[in-house]
Amino acid sequence: MKGRALVRGILLGLSLAIGQGVWAAEEPHEAVAGGIDEYKHTSDLSAQQIPDDGSTADHARFKELQGPFADGPSVTAACLSCHNKAGDQFLHSIHWKWEYKHPKTGQVLGKKTLVNNFCTNARGNEGMCSQCHAAYNHTSYEFDYKNTANIDCVVCHDRTGTYYRTPATKGSPACSVMFEGKDPIDWTKVAQSVGMPTRRNCGTCHFYGGGGDNVKHGDLSSALAKPAKDLDIHMASDGLNFACQKCHVTRQHITAGSRYEMAAVDLVGTGKPGERRQASSCESCHGNQPHPVDGILAVKLNGHTDKVACVTCHVPEYAKGGVATKTEWDWRTAGKLKDGEGFYVKGYTQGNGVHRKTYKSIKGDFKYGENLKPEYAWFDGTMRYTTIDTKFDPAAGPVKINSFAGSYEDPQSRIWPFKRMKTVQPYDKGNNTLVYMHLWGDDDSSFWGNYDMAKAISYGMNEAGKPYSGEFDYIETASYWPITHMVAPKEKALRCGACHSENGRLAALGGFYMPGRDRWWWLDLLGWLAIGGALAIAIIHSIARVILCKKNRLEQCKTGEEK
């Protein structure tokens, strides 16, 4: 009997263990299972201690902020009654405009118009995407970008850690799960507690770009809320503990650091720490000769700075700290249902133990990666985009959502590290262009509700006034994200051999000679001849001195001072 009981116990234990494994890999589908839930934890980003910003004013004592306030716009009105230039300043920032006219390419970029290869387009989905726009009432493309009353001041300046935003419009029932159960916002408390932005304010949006924690950039994640020195030497909570504005210097609400036009080579450099500058570059603090000259190695390293970006050596890996980044996305599989409902599969457990979804009915399949080596390329700082109006040849290979130029010969180029994102997404088969998809809404055309891709594309293109052939297919796309965060301590920067070797990190970069990687027979021959010649001269010189010394032809030998 004892034996049977033991066997039953073992079988029961195995059943539970297997059951738990299945549970961890795929949870039961239910009405809300396929919905947007990646953003419901962004307001929980309170791990970073919010330091005193050294303000000379206690906002809680201002009569304008005594309240009560019914909503965000009423708080904004109170803010602008004192900060009477701030509203107009903010209207000119890319944070507000969602639009950027590139000074070199002339392209009109920004969230208003661009198509990316993550959730694809904000255009037509403003009700959801405007959750990360510092604005109230942003429900559609027709939003009034000139009305300062719509500015959300507290999303950037709240220092209580209690403020959160919700979508401006209602989504389908499958997507209406965010912020359920949240405490109501105490508007008066929030208004009286404002201050300079903290990492929490920035991270609430920028850590979650692309559809979740670290999805887009790869080097911006919730792990940076309270990082260790190994994760980021500048932001380490037990070290320098920089706020984002330490590098992304902001003047009159205009923030330095656009990825559309970067300072790939910052020849100005050497700005004093904290000095207001337009470029958020390494050189703005560290200068163009950043390594203290205490030996030949430092001299050689400083000799690299004209061709190699600082982050190429000092960010050897990204997606660190236990938070993975998405590396591949396949929209072709979106829309699968179980019992008529969307579902998800959690198939990836990242370093911090959190299970990430590898399939969602509303988005398709994903792949993740952690502690990844960047890809390297010559970069001149100027990004060019495939826009909704760009025609391409589907047979020419993956469509580059963004691309750039650069070369060894170009003095404005340096070698930079990148994250490469691979996606298979819909395109207009008749016109050979990218498409806008209508994803968010409580209408019967939104894909995140009806799972009808043809209908979602047709609605999205028509609403934007763009030509659409009525036929769509899927095409592979790629996008490139310069890696600039997650700077390792200097002791963990790349060593020389990481690049100066035959199969090193720069093995794929051509057009220039690099010692240790490349072999030109005539250069090798010259080198060996130089070494052999030097040795031969030294040997002949030594032999001659010995012979002459024995013959007392040298004065040193005559006096016994030969050494």
Coordinates of C-alpha atoms in Angstrom, one line a residue:
M1 CA 0.0 0.0 0.0
K2 CA 2.8 2.3 0.9
G3 CA 4.4 1.6 -2.5
R4 CA 1.2 2.4 -4.4
A5 CA 0.8 5.6 -2.4
L6 CA 4.3 6.6 -3.2
V7 CA 3.7 6.0 -7.0
R8 CA 0.5 8.0 -6.9
G9 CA 2.4 10.8 -5.1
I10 CA 5.1 10.8 -7.7
L11 CA 2.6 10.8 -10.6
L12 CA 0.6 13.6 -8.9
G13 CA 3.8 15.6 -8.5
L14 CA 4.8 15.1 -12.1
S15 CA 1.3 16.1 -13.3
L16 CA 1.5 19.3 -11.3
A17 CA 5.0 20.1 -12.5
I18 CA 3.9 19.5 -16.2
G19 CA 0.8 21.5 -15.6
Q20 CA 2.8 24.4 -14.2
G21 CA 5.1 24.3 -17.2
V22 CA 2.3 24.5 -19.6
W23 CA 0.8 27.3 -17.5
A24 CA 4.0 29.2 -17.7
A25 CA 4.3 28.8 -21.4
E26 CA 0.7 29.5 -22.4
E27 CA -2.0 30.9 -20.2
P28 CA -5.7 30.3 -21.0
H29 CA -7.2 32.6 -23.6
E30 CA -10.0 34.8 -22.4
A31 CA -11.8 37.9 -23.6
V32 CA -8.9 40.3 -22.6
A33 CA -6.1 37.9 -23.3
G34 CA -5.2 39.3 -26.7
G35 CA -5.4 43.0 -25.7
I36 CA -2.9 45.7 -25.0
D37 CA -1.6 45.3 -21.5
E38 CA 2.1 46.1 -22.0
Y39 CA 1.6 49.7 -20.8
K40 CA -0.4 49.1 -17.7
H41 CA 2.7 48.9 -15.6
T42 CA 4.5 52.0 -16.9
S43 CA 3.2 54.1 -14.1
D44 CA 4.7 51.6 -11.6
L45 CA 8.1 52.8 -12.6
S46 CA 8.9 54.2 -9.2
A47 CA 12.0 52.2 -8.4
Q48 CA 14.3 55.2 -8.9
Q49 CA 14.4 57.5 -5.9
I50 CA 13.2 60.9 -6.9
P51 CA 15.8 63.2 -5.7
D52 CA 15.3 66.8 -4.5
D53 CA 15.7 68.9 -7.6
G54 CA 17.0 71.9 -5.7
S55 CA 14.1 74.0 -6.7
T56 CA 13.9 77.5 -5.1
A57 CA 10.1 77.3 -5.0
D58 CA 7.6 75.2 -3.0
H59 CA 4.7 74.9 -5.4
A60 CA 2.4 73.7 -2.6
R61 CA 2.4 77.2 -1.3
F62 CA 1.3 78.9 -4.5
K63 CA -2.3 80.1 -4.3
E64 CA -2.7 79.2 -8.0
L65 CA -2.2 75.6 -7.1
Q66 CA -4.5 75.2 -4.1
G67 CA -7.2 73.6 -6.2
P68 CA -9.3 71.7 -6.3
F69 CA -8.7 70.6 -9.8
A70 CA -11.1 68.5 -11.7
D71 CA -8.8 67.3 -14.5
G72 CA -5.5 67.8 -16.3
P73 CA -6.4 70.8 -18.4
S74 CA -7.4 72.7 -15.3
V75 CA -3.9 72.0 -13.8
T76 CA -2.3 73.1 -17.1
A77 CA -4.2 76.4 -16.9
A78 CA -2.8 77.0 -13.5
C79 CA 0.7 76.2 -14.6
L80 CA 0.6 78.5 -17.6
S81 CA -0.8 81.4 -15.5
C82 CA 2.7 81.7 -14.0
H83 CA 4.9 80.1 -16.6
N84 CA 3.5 82.3 -19.2
K85 CA 6.2 81.5 -21.8
A86 CA 6.3 77.8 -21.3
G87 CA 3.2 77.0 -23.4
D88 CA 4.5 78.7 -26.5
Q89 CA 8.0 77.2 -26.0
F90 CA 6.6 73.7 -25.8
L91 CA 4.5 74.1 -28.9
H92 CA 7.8 74.2 -30.9
S93 CA 9.3 71.0 -29.4
I94 CA 9.3 67.7 -31.2
H95 CA 7.8 66.2 -28.0
W96 CA 4.7 68.2 -28.9
K97 CA 4.7 68.5 -32.6
W98 CA 5.2 64.9 -33.5
E99 CA 6.7 66.3 -36.6
Y100 CA 10.3 67.1 -37.8
K101 CA 11.3 68.5 -41.1
H102 CA 14.8 67.2 -41.7
P103 CA 17.1 70.1 -42.6
K104 CA 19.3 68.0 -44.9
T105 CA 16.9 65.5 -46.6
G106 CA 13.8 67.7 -46.6
Q107 CA 11.8 64.7 -45.4
V108 CA 8.9 65.4 -43.1
L109 CA 9.3 62.9 -40.3
G110 CA 7.8 62.3 -36.8
K111 CA 5.0 60.2 -35.4
K112 CA 2.4 62.1 -37.4
T113 CA 3.5 60.5 -40.6
L114 CA 6.1 57.8 -40.3
V115 CA 5.6 54.0 -40.6
N116 CA 7.8 51.9 -38.3
N117 CA 8.3 48.2 -38.1
F118 CA 6.9 47.7 -34.6
C119 CA 3.2 48.8 -34.1
T120 CA 3.7 50.4 -37.5
N121 CA 1.8 53.8 -37.4
A122 CA 0.5 56.3 -34.9
R123 CA -1.5 58.0 -37.8
G124 CA -5.1 56.9 -37.4
N125 CA -4.3 55.3 -34.0
E126 CA -3.9 58.5 -32.0
G127 CA -6.4 57.5 -29.4
M128 CA -3.9 54.8 -28.2
C129 CA -0.5 56.2 -29.3
S130 CA -1.2 59.6 -27.7
Q131 CA -0.9 57.9 -24.3
C132 CA 2.8 58.9 -24.8
H133 CA 2.0 62.4 -26.1
A134 CA 2.3 65.2 -23.6
A135 CA -1.2 66.3 -24.5
Y136 CA -4.8 66.0 -23.5
N137 CA -7.7 65.3 -25.9
H138 CA -5.5 63.9 -28.6
T139 CA -8.1 61.7 -30.1
S140 CA -7.4 62.0 -33.9
Y141 CA -5.1 63.4 -36.6
E142 CA -7.2 66.6 -36.5
F143 CA -5.8 67.4 -33.0
D144 CA -5.2 71.1 -32.4
Y145 CA -1.4 71.4 -32.1
K146 CA -1.7 75.1 -31.5
N147 CA -3.8 75.0 -28.4
T148 CA -1.7 75.4 -25.3
A149 CA -4.6 74.3 -23.2
N150 CA -4.1 70.8 -24.4
I151 CA -0.5 70.5 -23.1
D152 CA -0.1 68.0 -20.3
C153 CA 2.5 69.6 -18.0
V154 CA 2.5 67.0 -15.3
V155 CA 3.4 64.0 -17.4
C156 CA 6.9 65.4 -17.5
H157 CA 6.9 67.3 -14.2
D158 CA 5.0 65.2 -11.8
R159 CA 7.2 64.2 -8.8
T160 CA 4.6 62.2 -6.7
G161 CA 5.1 59.1 -8.8
T162 CA 1.3 58.7 -8.8
Y163 CA 0.4 60.2 -12.2
Y164 CA -0.6 58.0 -15.1
R165 CA -2.2 58.4 -18.5
T166 CA -4.8 56.4 -20.2
P167 CA -5.8 56.2 -23.9
A168 CA -7.6 59.2 -25.2
T169 CA -10.2 57.1 -27.0
K170 CA -11.9 53.8 -26.3
G171 CA -10.5 50.6 -27.7
S172 CA -12.2 47.4 -28.4
P173 CA -13.3 45.3 -25.4
A174 CA -10.2 43.1 -25.9
C175 CA -8.0 46.1 -25.4
S176 CA -9.7 47.9 -22.6
V177 CA -7.7 46.4 -19.8
M178 CA -5.1 49.1 -19.0
F179 CA -5.1 50.8 -15.7
E180 CA -8.1 48.9 -14.4
G181 CA -8.3 49.2 -10.6
K182 CA -6.0 52.2 -10.5
D183 CA -6.6 54.8 -7.8
P184 CA -8.0 58.1 -9.1
I185 CA -5.4 60.9 -9.7
D186 CA -5.2 63.4 -6.9
W187 CA -4.9 66.4 -9.2
T188 CA -4.2 68.9 -6.4
K189 CA -1.4 66.8 -4.9
V190 CA 0.1 66.3 -8.3
A191 CA -0.1 70.0 -9.2
Q192 CA 1.6 71.0 -5.9
S193 CA 4.4 68.5 -6.3
V194 CA 5.8 69.4 -9.7
G195 CA 9.5 69.8 -10.4
M196 CA 12.2 69.2 -12.9
P197 CA 11.7 65.9 -14.8
T198 CA 13.1 62.8 -13.4
R199 CA 14.1 59.5 -15.0
R200 CA 10.7 58.2 -14.1
N201 CA 9.0 60.9 -16.1
C202 CA 11.0 60.1 -19.2
G203 CA 11.1 56.4 -18.8
T204 CA 7.3 56.1 -18.5
C205 CA 7.2 56.6 -22.3
H206 CA 10.7 56.1 -23.6
F207 CA 11.4 52.8 -21.8
Y208 CA 8.3 51.4 -23.4
G209 CA 8.6 52.6 -27.0
G210 CA 7.4 50.2 -29.7
G211 CA 4.8 48.3 -27.7
G212 CA 6.4 47.3 -24.3
D213 CA 9.4 47.3 -22.1
N214 CA 12.6 47.8 -24.2
V215 CA 10.8 46.6 -27.3
K216 CA 12.1 49.3 -29.7
H217 CA 15.5 50.7 -28.8
G218 CA 17.2 47.8 -27.0
D219 CA 19.2 50.2 -24.8
L220 CA 16.2 51.9 -23.1
S221 CA 14.3 49.7 -20.6
S222 CA 12.8 49.7 -17.1
A223 CA 16.2 48.2 -16.0
L224 CA 17.5 51.8 -16.2
A225 CA 15.1 53.0 -13.5
K226 CA 17.6 51.9 -10.9
P227 CA 20.6 50.4 -12.6
A228 CA 23.9 49.1 -11.2
K229 CA 27.2 50.5 -12.5
D230 CA 27.7 47.5 -14.8
L231 CA 24.4 48.3 -16.6
D232 CA 25.1 52.0 -17.0
I233 CA 27.9 53.9 -15.5
H234 CA 26.2 57.3 -15.9
M235 CA 22.8 56.3 -14.6
A236 CA 23.9 54.0 -11.8
S237 CA 21.8 54.7 -8.7
D238 CA 24.8 54.1 -6.5
G239 CA 27.0 56.2 -8.7
L240 CA 26.6 59.3 -10.8
N241 CA 22.8 58.7 -10.9
F242 CA 22.3 61.1 -13.9
A243 CA 18.9 62.2 -14.8
C244 CA 18.1 62.0 -18.5
Q245 CA 18.5 65.8 -18.8
K246 CA 22.1 65.7 -17.8
C247 CA 22.9 64.6 -21.3
H248 CA 19.7 65.5 -23.1
V249 CA 20.1 69.2 -22.1
T250 CA 16.8 71.0 -22.4
R251 CA 16.6 74.7 -23.0
Q252 CA 13.2 76.4 -23.2
H253 CA 11.5 73.0 -23.6
I254 CA 13.7 72.1 -26.6
T255 CA 15.6 68.9 -25.8
A256 CA 18.9 67.9 -27.4
G257 CA 19.3 64.5 -28.9
S258 CA 17.3 63.7 -32.1
R259 CA 17.8 60.3 -33.7
Y260 CA 16.8 61.8 -37.0
E261 CA 19.9 64.0 -37.2
M262 CA 22.7 62.9 -34.8
A263 CA 26.1 64.3 -34.2
A264 CA 27.9 61.2 -35.5
V265 CA 31.1 63.3 -35.2
D266 CA 31.0 66.1 -32.7
L267 CA 33.8 68.4 -33.6
V268 CA 32.7 71.0 -31.2
G269 CA 33.1 68.7 -28.3
T270 CA 34.5 69.8 -25.0
G271 CA 31.5 71.5 -23.6
K272 CA 31.8 71.9 -19.9
P273 CA 29.7 69.4 -17.9
G274 CA 26.2 70.8 -17.6
E275 CA 26.8 73.4 -20.3
R276 CA 23.8 73.9 -22.5
R277 CA 24.5 72.5 -25.9
Q278 CA 22.5 71.3 -28.9
A279 CA 24.2 68.0 -29.1
S280 CA 23.8 65.3 -26.5
S281 CA 27.1 63.7 -27.4
C282 CA 29.8 62.0 -25.4
E283 CA 32.2 64.7 -26.5
S284 CA 30.1 67.4 -24.9
C285 CA 31.4 66.3 -21.5
H286 CA 34.4 64.1 -22.3
G287 CA 36.0 66.1 -25.1
N288 CA 37.6 64.8 -28.3
Q289 CA 40.6 63.4 -26.5
P290 CA 38.8 61.6 -23.7
H291 CA 41.4 59.2 -22.4
P292 CA 43.9 60.6 -19.9
V293 CA 47.3 60.3 -21.5
D294 CA 49.2 58.1 -19.0
G295 CA 50.8 55.8 -21.5
I296 CA 51.0 54.6 -25.1
L297 CA 47.7 52.9 -24.9
A298 CA 45.9 56.1 -24.1
V299 CA 47.6 57.8 -27.0
K300 CA 46.4 55.0 -29.3
L301 CA 42.8 55.1 -27.9
N302 CA 42.6 58.9 -28.4
G303 CA 43.8 58.3 -31.9
H304 CA 40.7 56.3 -32.6
T305 CA 38.2 59.0 -31.8
D306 CA 38.0 60.5 -35.2
K307 CA 36.9 57.2 -36.7
V308 CA 35.3 55.3 -33.9
A309 CA 32.3 56.5 -31.8
C310 CA 32.8 56.3 -28.1
V311 CA 29.8 54.0 -27.7
T312 CA 31.3 51.5 -30.1
C313 CA 33.8 50.5 -27.5
H314 CA 31.9 51.5 -24.3
V315 CA 28.6 49.8 -25.1
P316 CA 29.8 46.2 -25.8
E317 CA 26.3 44.8 -25.3
Y318 CA 22.7 46.1 -25.2
A319 CA 19.4 44.7 -23.8
K320 CA 21.2 44.2 -20.4
G321 CA 19.9 44.1 -16.9
G322 CA 17.4 41.3 -17.4
V323 CA 15.1 43.0 -19.8
A324 CA 15.0 41.6 -23.3
T325 CA 14.4 43.6 -26.5
K326 CA 12.3 42.5 -29.5
T327 CA 14.5 41.5 -32.5
E328 CA 11.9 40.0 -34.9
W329 CA 8.2 40.6 -35.5
D330 CA 6.0 38.8 -37.9
W331 CA 2.6 40.4 -38.6
R332 CA 1.6 37.5 -40.9
T333 CA 0.4 35.4 -38.0
A334 CA -1.7 38.0 -36.4
G335 CA -5.4 37.4 -36.2
K336 CA -5.4 33.8 -35.0
L337 CA -8.3 33.1 -32.6
K338 CA -9.3 30.4 -30.1
D339 CA -13.0 29.9 -29.7
G340 CA -13.5 33.2 -31.4
E341 CA -11.3 35.2 -29.1
G342 CA -7.8 36.5 -29.3
F343 CA -5.1 34.9 -27.1
Y344 CA -1.4 35.1 -26.3
V345 CA 1.5 32.8 -25.6
K346 CA 4.2 33.5 -23.1
G347 CA 7.2 31.7 -24.6
Y348 CA 10.2 33.7 -23.4
T349 CA 11.5 34.2 -19.9
Q350 CA 13.9 37.0 -19.7
G351 CA 16.8 37.5 -17.3
N352 CA 14.8 39.1 -14.5
G353 CA 12.3 36.2 -14.5
V354 CA 9.5 38.0 -16.3
H355 CA 7.7 36.0 -19.0
R356 CA 7.3 37.8 -22.3
K357 CA 4.7 37.2 -24.9
T358 CA 6.0 35.5 -28.1
Y359 CA 2.6 35.5 -29.7
K360 CA -0.4 37.8 -29.5
S361 CA -3.5 37.7 -31.8
I362 CA -3.4 41.4 -32.2
K363 CA 0.3 41.6 -33.2
G364 CA 1.6 38.2 -34.4
D365 CA 4.8 36.4 -33.5
F366 CA 7.9 37.9 -31.8
K367 CA 11.5 37.0 -31.0
Y368 CA 13.5 38.5 -28.2
G369 CA 17.2 38.8 -27.3
E370 CA 19.3 39.9 -24.3
N371 CA 22.9 40.9 -23.8
L372 CA 23.2 41.3 -27.6
K373 CA 26.3 42.4 -29.5
P374 CA 25.5 45.4 -31.7
E375 CA 25.9 45.5 -35.4
Y376 CA 28.5 48.1 -36.6
A377 CA 28.4 50.5 -39.5
W378 CA 29.9 53.7 -40.8
F379 CA 27.4 56.4 -39.9
D380 CA 27.2 60.0 -41.0
G381 CA 24.4 60.9 -38.5
T382 CA 21.7 61.5 -41.1
M383 CA 18.7 59.1 -41.1
R384 CA 16.7 58.7 -44.3
Y385 CA 13.2 57.1 -44.1
T386 CA 11.0 55.0 -46.2
T387 CA 7.7 57.0 -45.7
I388 CA 4.2 56.2 -46.6
D389 CA 4.7 57.9 -50.0
T390 CA 8.0 56.1 -50.9
K391 CA 7.6 53.5 -53.7
F392 CA 10.0 50.5 -53.5
D393 CA 10.8 47.4 -55.4
P394 CA 9.5 44.3 -53.5
A395 CA 12.0 42.1 -55.3
A396 CA 15.0 44.2 -54.1
G397 CA 15.1 42.6 -50.7
P398 CA 14.1 43.9 -47.3
V399 CA 12.7 47.4 -47.2
K400 CA 14.8 49.6 -45.0
I401 CA 12.5 51.6 -42.8
N402 CA 15.4 53.9 -42.1
S403 CA 18.9 54.0 -43.7
F404 CA 22.0 56.0 -43.5
A405 CA 25.3 56.6 -45.3
G406 CA 28.9 56.8 -44.1
S407 CA 32.4 55.7 -45.1
Y408 CA 36.0 55.7 -44.0
E409 CA 36.7 58.5 -46.4
D410 CA 33.9 60.7 -45.0
P411 CA 35.2 63.0 -42.2
Q412 CA 31.6 63.3 -40.9
S413 CA 31.3 59.5 -40.4
R414 CA 32.4 57.2 -37.6
I415 CA 31.8 53.6 -36.8
W416 CA 28.7 53.3 -34.7
P417 CA 26.8 50.4 -33.0
F418 CA 23.2 49.6 -34.0
K419 CA 20.3 47.4 -33.1
R420 CA 18.8 45.9 -36.2
M421 CA 15.0 45.1 -36.1
K422 CA 13.6 42.6 -38.6
T423 CA 9.9 42.6 -39.3
V424 CA 7.5 41.1 -41.8
Q425 CA 4.6 43.6 -42.2
P426 CA 1.8 44.5 -44.6
Y427 CA 2.4 46.6 -47.7
D428 CA 0.3 47.8 -50.7
K429 CA 0.9 45.1 -53.3
G430 CA -0.5 47.3 -56.1
N431 CA 1.3 50.6 -55.3
N432 CA 4.4 49.1 -53.7
T433 CA 4.3 51.3 -50.6
L434 CA 4.0 50.8 -46.9
V435 CA 0.5 51.1 -45.4
Y436 CA -1.3 52.6 -42.5
M437 CA -3.2 50.1 -40.4
H438 CA -6.2 51.1 -38.3
L439 CA -5.4 49.2 -35.1
W440 CA -7.0 51.0 -32.2
G441 CA -10.7 51.9 -31.8
D442 CA -14.1 50.6 -30.7
D443 CA -15.4 50.6 -34.3
D444 CA -15.7 47.5 -36.5
S445 CA -12.7 48.4 -38.7
S446 CA -10.0 48.3 -36.0
F447 CA -7.7 45.3 -36.3
W448 CA -7.4 45.1 -32.5
G449 CA -10.9 44.0 -32.3
N450 CA -12.1 42.6 -35.6
Y451 CA -8.8 40.9 -36.6
D452 CA -9.5 41.7 -40.3
M453 CA -6.3 43.0 -41.8
A454 CA -7.8 43.9 -45.2
K455 CA -10.4 46.0 -43.5
A456 CA -8.0 47.7 -41.1
I457 CA -5.6 48.7 -44.0
S458 CA -8.4 49.9 -46.2
Y459 CA -9.8 52.1 -43.4
G460 CA -6.4 53.4 -42.4
M461 CA -5.3 54.4 -45.9
N462 CA -8.7 56.0 -46.7
E463 CA -8.8 57.9 -43.4
A464 CA -5.3 59.3 -44.1
G465 CA -6.2 60.2 -47.7
K466 CA -3.5 57.9 -49.2
P467 CA -3.9 55.9 -52.4
Y468 CA -4.6 52.2 -51.9
S469 CA -4.8 49.5 -54.5
G470 CA -7.1 47.3 -52.4
E471 CA -4.5 44.5 -52.4
F472 CA -2.0 43.9 -49.7
D473 CA 0.8 41.4 -49.1
Y474 CA 3.6 41.1 -46.6
I475 CA 7.2 42.1 -47.0
E476 CA 10.3 42.0 -44.9
T477 CA 11.5 45.2 -43.4
A478 CA 14.5 46.3 -41.4
S479 CA 15.2 49.3 -39.1
Y480 CA 18.3 50.5 -37.4
W481 CA 18.6 52.0 -33.9
P482 CA 21.8 53.7 -32.8
I483 CA 22.9 52.4 -29.5
T484 CA 23.8 55.2 -27.1
H485 CA 22.7 54.1 -23.6
M486 CA 23.8 51.2 -21.2
V487 CA 27.4 52.5 -21.1
A488 CA 29.6 50.0 -19.4
P489 CA 32.3 51.0 -16.9
K490 CA 35.7 51.6 -18.5
E491 CA 37.0 48.3 -17.2
K492 CA 34.4 46.5 -19.3
A493 CA 34.8 48.4 -22.5
L494 CA 35.9 46.4 -25.5
R495 CA 39.5 45.4 -25.6
C496 CA 41.7 45.9 -28.7
G497 CA 41.4 42.3 -29.8
A498 CA 37.6 42.5 -30.0
C499 CA 38.0 44.4 -33.2
H500 CA 41.6 43.9 -34.2
S501 CA 41.3 40.3 -35.1
E502 CA 40.3 38.3 -38.2
N503 CA 36.8 37.4 -36.9
G504 CA 36.3 40.4 -34.6
R505 CA 33.4 42.7 -34.3
L506 CA 34.3 44.8 -37.3
A507 CA 35.0 41.9 -39.6
A508 CA 32.1 42.9 -41.9
L509 CA 33.2 46.5 -42.4
G510 CA 35.1 47.1 -45.6
G511 CA 36.9 49.9 -47.4
F512 CA 39.8 50.4 -45.0
Y513 CA 42.8 48.6 -43.6
M514 CA 42.7 47.6 -39.9
P515 CA 45.8 46.0 -38.3
G516 CA 45.1 42.6 -36.8
R517 CA 42.1 42.1 -39.1
D518 CA 43.4 42.6 -42.6
R519 CA 46.4 41.2 -44.3
W520 CA 47.9 42.8 -47.4
W521 CA 50.9 40.7 -48.5
W522 CA 53.0 43.7 -49.6
L523 CA 52.3 45.5 -46.3
D524 CA 53.1 42.4 -44.3
L525 CA 56.3 42.0 -46.4
L526 CA 57.3 45.6 -45.8
G527 CA 56.7 45.1 -42.1
W528 CA 58.7 42.0 -41.8
L529 CA 61.5 43.6 -43.9
A530 CA 61.5 46.5 -41.5
I531 CA 61.7 44.2 -38.5
G532 CA 64.4 42.0 -40.1
G533 CA 66.4 45.1 -41.2
A534 CA 66.3 46.5 -37.7
L535 CA 67.4 43.2 -36.2
A536 CA 70.2 42.9 -38.8
I537 CA 71.5 46.4 -38.1
A538 CA 71.4 45.8 -34.3
I539 CA 73.3 42.4 -34.7
I540 CA 75.9 43.9 -37.1
H541 CA 76.4 46.9 -34.9
S542 CA 76.9 44.6 -31.8
I543 CA 79.4 42.3 -33.6
A544 CA 81.3 45.3 -34.9
R545 CA 81.6 46.8 -31.4
V546 CA 82.8 43.5 -30.0
I547 CA 85.5 43.2 -32.7
L548 CA 86.6 46.8 -32.5
C549 CA 86.7 46.5 -28.7
K550 CA 89.0 43.5 -28.9
K551 CA 91.3 45.4 -31.2
N552 CA 91.2 48.3 -28.8
R553 CA 89.8 50.6 -31.5
L554 CA 87.2 52.1 -29.2
E555 CA 88.0 54.6 -26.5
Q556 CA 85.6 53.0 -24.1
C557 CA 87.4 49.7 -24.4
K558 CA 90.8 51.4 -23.9
T559 CA 89.6 52.9 -20.6
G560 CA 87.6 49.9 -19.5
E561 CA 84.3 51.8 -19.7
E562 CA 82.8 49.6 -22.3
K563 CA 79.3 48.7 -21.3

